[in-house]
């Protein structure tokens, strides 16, 4: 695909959780909890507020009031601020400082005075009905492959509560995540290829990690992507958690938009049109074999004139235009739709399809969509599908979509209007003074990794890992006195292996790595012993002496070898020097990790040689 | 209203947005992305005034078959709303405003709204209670089924007490407020208002406070106006009945579950006693406080005193002489900073000395209620009569039997 010709424009928005001591507007820890640990729960409703023009959809309001009840799980690590029962504290300075560091790394300008705003969000993920957010910096750039990608804004904001359960008419949220500081970084739409999108996201991720102050692990960083092509439309794709599929997301979205434009051209050629009427077709399916239709209270249909063959056309791998209609039906609480491009199937007979066509007066070239379920829902969904189908003649609708794991996307909701924001009057503005501006910018992981490759001869992969702030401090502390590759083994390679073997390596802290490395440095254990030490420390916290006592050979090595050689003298007589290998195995079984393997091999060889001489 | 759109140069770049009122030589801009940002070093290149469009709300139509409720606003959090353009939070109050914000109300009753004051409740004063009592009195005479008074929460229980003494009402007079401002999607205002409207139509004949009963948007408590207190600085369920159960629970669908004995609709004749003695002081005793404080107020012409004493109703014994002197021409009522429980000055010597010196026990009255009662007694009766009325239950402020009311959830 020629992305330049298509006029591809991509902008990325990254949300990264910060690893601060406290949340952004209260003094709770930024700690995630198990839902079972909740010690209290309460429920609320949220109401739509009138817009500045006084307009407001009453139906929507009733829906908010009647059908969405939000239940919140509270913990001993959350407080009345998360519960919207106490005013927020002043903004967390630690988070601001990290934000300033990141802004400087992205060559951005800082505002003189930071104002916290309320951004209206009524899906329940914020107990207040708004998200607190503040613009800290603007107008920066980062360089990727020698190209400058503009960075439009950097905001500091609160993380939303996590959805833990969704029942009919009720959503359950956990308050532990609510209020964790986030930085939101939005690039300009300067990105013009899928690969570039992925590279920019990766580079941003690397810059964020370089601060050593960001949360790590699943869900701590999320990407939203804005994609458009010429003649297409701006589509916002939300919640990409895996940066490795970012290129695929962009690629598939371009494919989708190109295909929708093809469908548009074909429809125009055919003089297609969408009939507004919603037909009741329940009678057609009076004795149907389709289980879904038999159960349904109402079965209705709409007619898309000239759409035949196009509803079933694939627009993304495994997704057809009909899938887009089905997505809409799902947002109205229905299971999905059937359309004539895929029928007869699913228990619907050829005869029924014919009668259906007759009932809505559809010709060969027309497509018919049917939906079944509760009457009001079916009507609402089909009306919205008619609206969507009409847009097929215009092109690509602007909308918000959700990223699927395979890189495709599904319809979520229309693109939000200009986000409604008003000041958070409970939080005073903060003057960004010289002292805050002067905060030091950390060395980038990339730069540090290059230094490690140069100075310590590490491979690029290993250097990148050691350069991560999680390791770099200890690495540099020991890399001078212990072989760098051994330090890397202790810090990363051994723990990764142990994790696979089921050891709880998350219990290992900096002090454990320090202890292990200093024992190697001081010659108290052989480097082969590191694995054993880490195994012990991942189980229990014991001191150096206790570790040495556990590692010290139960028998002395020389004595063990002498005994062994005597015992196996027949074998040695038979095999000569080839007896070394099996015997080495037996000695290692006893002394692995306790004595340097080289020393053992030397002594054993010596003993075998002596035994052979004696024979 | 007019707004100002400006274009400025700052940080070597050009910014455009709506200029918000600010001081100290800085400028705060509302950028087109909605964010407010402050600049200190800037230069205005261009400015342009524009008209902020007036919001036109549909007129509220009276519905046949629905009863009429008068809503009187005194200001406070419940009436505040936000202007998304400028971000300013203002306070307005018409029936149209209320109904467009809480459309459910239009299904419950016909609302006639009136903005009497637009003050924060911390600025409430006795003279405002007099005006308020008169307005409510008139509304009841005009035949409204009930009256709802929207009020800031800080002093709502003082105002409710004041009206309870000043107005013998045959219909519900319901005070309501919000702990979260109405411009928030999470505000408690809507449910409180809906429950108040239901209460205003109910079989009740007294002054009550209706607010959230729990932290959830579950149901509201109907509290007796002279037995309620704001007991939390910020929680939705800050208001609690003290020394008497809540009168009832009310849900937003109109269900009411009555709990305690109450004045019924039509039980009392409408009567207005609209004078108050403002020179009454509430003095909280603490270890080391000398009786000079009493003398100070007495010298300034104060003749009414409510002491918030310790435990069963005590102040230090070195107050006795001063108390005796002041009590000669004044009313001194003893209440307790424990809040929960009844004052009894016959148990310990100190209490007995104070009684002898002329202190009157405030029974199980809340200190704030006792303050209002003394204001009202001194405003409407001679001193001797007032003294006799202190310990007499007039409007439900005294409950002669104590139970385990604090366990009501």
CSV table of C-alpha atoms in Angstrom, one decimal, chain A residues 40-56 58 61-62 65-66 69 80 83-88 107-122 127-130 132-135 138-140 153 155 157 184 418-426 429 431 437, chain B residues 10-11 13 15 20 24 26-28 30-41 53-58 63 81-89 96-104 107 179-187 190-191 194 212 214-219 232-237 252:
chain,number,residue,atom,x,y,z
A,40,UNK,CA,-16.8,-1.6,51.7
A,41,UNK,CA,-18.9,-0.8,48.7
A,42,UNK,CA,-21.4,1.9,47.7
A,43,UNK,CA,-23.3,2.8,44.6
A,44,UNK,CA,-24.1,6.0,42.7
A,45,UNK,CA,-25.8,7.4,39.6
A,46,UNK,CA,-24.3,10.0,37.4
A,47,UNK,CA,-26.3,12.6,35.6
A,48,UNK,CA,-25.7,14.4,32.3
A,49,UNK,CA,-25.2,18.0,32.8
A,50,UNK,CA,-26.6,20.7,30.5
A,51,UNK,CA,-24.3,21.9,27.8
A,52,UNK,CA,-23.4,25.6,27.6
A,53,UNK,CA,-26.2,26.1,25.2
A,54,UNK,CA,-28.7,24.5,27.5
A,55,UNK,CA,-29.3,21.6,25.2
A,56,UNK,CA,-29.5,18.2,26.6
A,58,UNK,CA,-33.7,13.9,27.9
A,61,UNK,CA,-30.6,11.6,30.8
A,62,UNK,CA,-33.2,9.1,31.7
A,65,UNK,CA,-30.5,8.0,35.8
A,66,UNK,CA,-32.4,4.7,35.4
A,69,UNK,CA,-26.0,2.2,38.4
A,80,UNK,CA,-13.1,9.7,50.8
A,83,UNK,CA,-15.3,8.2,46.9
A,84,UNK,CA,-16.1,11.8,45.9
A,85,UNK,CA,-16.9,12.4,49.6
A,86,UNK,CA,-14.0,14.8,50.4
A,87,UNK,CA,-12.4,17.6,48.4
A,88,UNK,CA,-9.1,16.8,46.6
A,107,UNK,CA,11.8,19.5,24.1
A,108,UNK,CA,8.5,21.0,25.2
A,109,UNK,CA,7.7,24.4,26.6
A,110,UNK,CA,6.2,24.5,30.1
A,111,UNK,CA,3.2,26.7,31.0
A,112,UNK,CA,3.9,29.4,33.6
A,113,UNK,CA,0.9,28.4,35.7
A,114,UNK,CA,-0.8,25.1,35.8
A,115,UNK,CA,-4.6,25.0,36.0
A,116,UNK,CA,-6.4,21.8,36.9
A,117,UNK,CA,-9.6,21.2,34.9
A,118,UNK,CA,-12.5,18.9,35.1
A,119,UNK,CA,-13.2,16.8,32.0
A,120,UNK,CA,-16.7,15.4,32.0
A,121,UNK,CA,-16.8,11.6,31.9
A,122,UNK,CA,-20.0,9.9,32.7
A,127,UNK,CA,-16.8,8.8,40.8
A,128,UNK,CA,-17.0,12.6,40.4
A,129,UNK,CA,-18.3,12.3,36.8
A,130,UNK,CA,-15.2,14.1,35.6
A,132,UNK,CA,-9.1,16.0,36.7
A,133,UNK,CA,-6.5,17.0,34.1
A,134,UNK,CA,-4.1,19.8,33.6
A,135,UNK,CA,-2.0,21.0,30.6
A,138,UNK,CA,3.2,22.0,24.8
A,139,UNK,CA,4.9,22.2,21.4
A,140,UNK,CA,7.8,19.8,21.6
A,153,UNK,CA,0.6,18.5,24.5
A,155,UNK,CA,-1.1,16.7,30.5
A,157,UNK,CA,-4.3,13.7,34.9
A,184,UNK,CA,-0.9,12.0,28.6
A,418,UNK,CA,-15.0,19.0,22.0
A,419,UNK,CA,-14.4,17.7,25.5
A,420,UNK,CA,-16.4,19.7,27.9
A,421,UNK,CA,-14.0,21.1,30.5
A,422,UNK,CA,-14.3,23.5,33.3
A,423,UNK,CA,-12.0,24.5,36.1
A,424,UNK,CA,-11.4,22.3,39.1
A,425,UNK,CA,-12.0,25.1,41.6
A,426,UNK,CA,-11.1,22.9,44.6
A,429,UNK,CA,-3.3,26.7,40.3
A,431,UNK,CA,3.1,28.4,39.5
A,437,UNK,CA,11.9,24.0,35.8
B,10,UNK,CA,4.2,34.0,24.9
B,11,UNK,CA,7.1,31.6,25.0
B,13,UNK,CA,4.6,31.2,20.2
B,15,UNK,CA,-1.8,31.4,21.6
B,20,UNK,CA,-10.5,34.7,31.9
B,24,UNK,CA,-1.2,39.9,39.5
B,26,UNK,CA,-0.9,37.3,34.6
B,27,UNK,CA,-3.3,36.1,32.0
B,28,UNK,CA,-5.3,33.0,32.1
B,30,UNK,CA,-9.1,29.1,28.0
B,31,UNK,CA,-7.5,27.5,25.0
B,32,UNK,CA,-9.6,26.0,22.2
B,33,UNK,CA,-8.9,22.5,23.5
B,34,UNK,CA,-10.7,23.4,26.7
B,35,UNK,CA,-7.6,23.7,29.0
B,36,UNK,CA,-7.0,26.8,31.1
B,37,UNK,CA,-3.4,27.9,31.1
B,38,UNK,CA,-1.7,30.8,33.0
B,39,UNK,CA,1.0,33.0,31.5
B,40,UNK,CA,3.1,35.7,33.2
B,41,UNK,CA,5.3,36.9,30.4
B,53,UNK,CA,-25.3,33.5,23.9
B,54,UNK,CA,-28.1,33.5,26.5
B,55,UNK,CA,-29.4,30.2,27.4
B,56,UNK,CA,-33.1,29.9,26.6
B,57,UNK,CA,-34.8,27.2,28.6
B,58,UNK,CA,-38.3,25.9,27.7
B,63,UNK,CA,-49.6,19.8,34.7
B,81,UNK,CA,-24.1,25.7,38.1
B,82,UNK,CA,-21.3,25.9,35.6
B,83,UNK,CA,-20.7,27.9,32.5
B,84,UNK,CA,-18.6,25.5,30.3
B,85,UNK,CA,-17.4,28.4,28.1
B,86,UNK,CA,-15.8,30.5,30.8
B,87,UNK,CA,-15.7,27.8,33.4
B,88,UNK,CA,-17.3,30.1,35.9
B,89,UNK,CA,-19.7,28.6,38.5
B,96,UNK,CA,-37.1,26.4,34.5
B,97,UNK,CA,-33.5,26.0,35.7
B,98,UNK,CA,-34.5,23.5,38.3
B,99,UNK,CA,-36.7,21.4,36.1
B,100,UNK,CA,-34.3,21.4,33.2
B,101,UNK,CA,-31.7,20.1,35.6
B,102,UNK,CA,-33.9,17.6,37.3
B,103,UNK,CA,-36.7,16.8,34.9
B,104,UNK,CA,-38.1,14.1,37.3
B,107,UNK,CA,-43.5,14.4,37.1
B,179,UNK,CA,-22.8,18.4,49.7
B,180,UNK,CA,-21.5,18.2,46.1
B,181,UNK,CA,-22.2,21.2,43.8
B,182,UNK,CA,-25.0,20.7,41.3
B,183,UNK,CA,-22.7,21.2,38.3
B,184,UNK,CA,-21.1,17.9,39.0
B,185,UNK,CA,-22.5,14.8,37.3
B,186,UNK,CA,-22.1,13.1,40.7
B,187,UNK,CA,-23.9,15.8,42.7
B,190,UNK,CA,-30.9,15.7,42.3
B,191,UNK,CA,-31.8,12.8,44.6
B,194,UNK,CA,-36.5,14.6,44.3
B,212,UNK,CA,-28.8,11.5,51.8
B,214,UNK,CA,-25.9,7.0,53.3
B,215,UNK,CA,-22.9,7.5,51.0
B,216,UNK,CA,-24.7,5.7,48.3
B,217,UNK,CA,-27.5,7.2,46.1
B,218,UNK,CA,-29.9,5.0,47.9
B,219,UNK,CA,-32.5,6.9,49.9
B,232,UNK,CA,-19.4,15.6,58.8
B,233,UNK,CA,-17.5,18.2,56.8
B,234,UNK,CA,-17.9,16.7,53.4
B,235,UNK,CA,-19.8,13.4,53.2
B,236,UNK,CA,-23.2,13.1,51.5
B,237,UNK,CA,-24.7,11.6,54.7
B,252,UNK,CA,-36.6,8.8,44.8
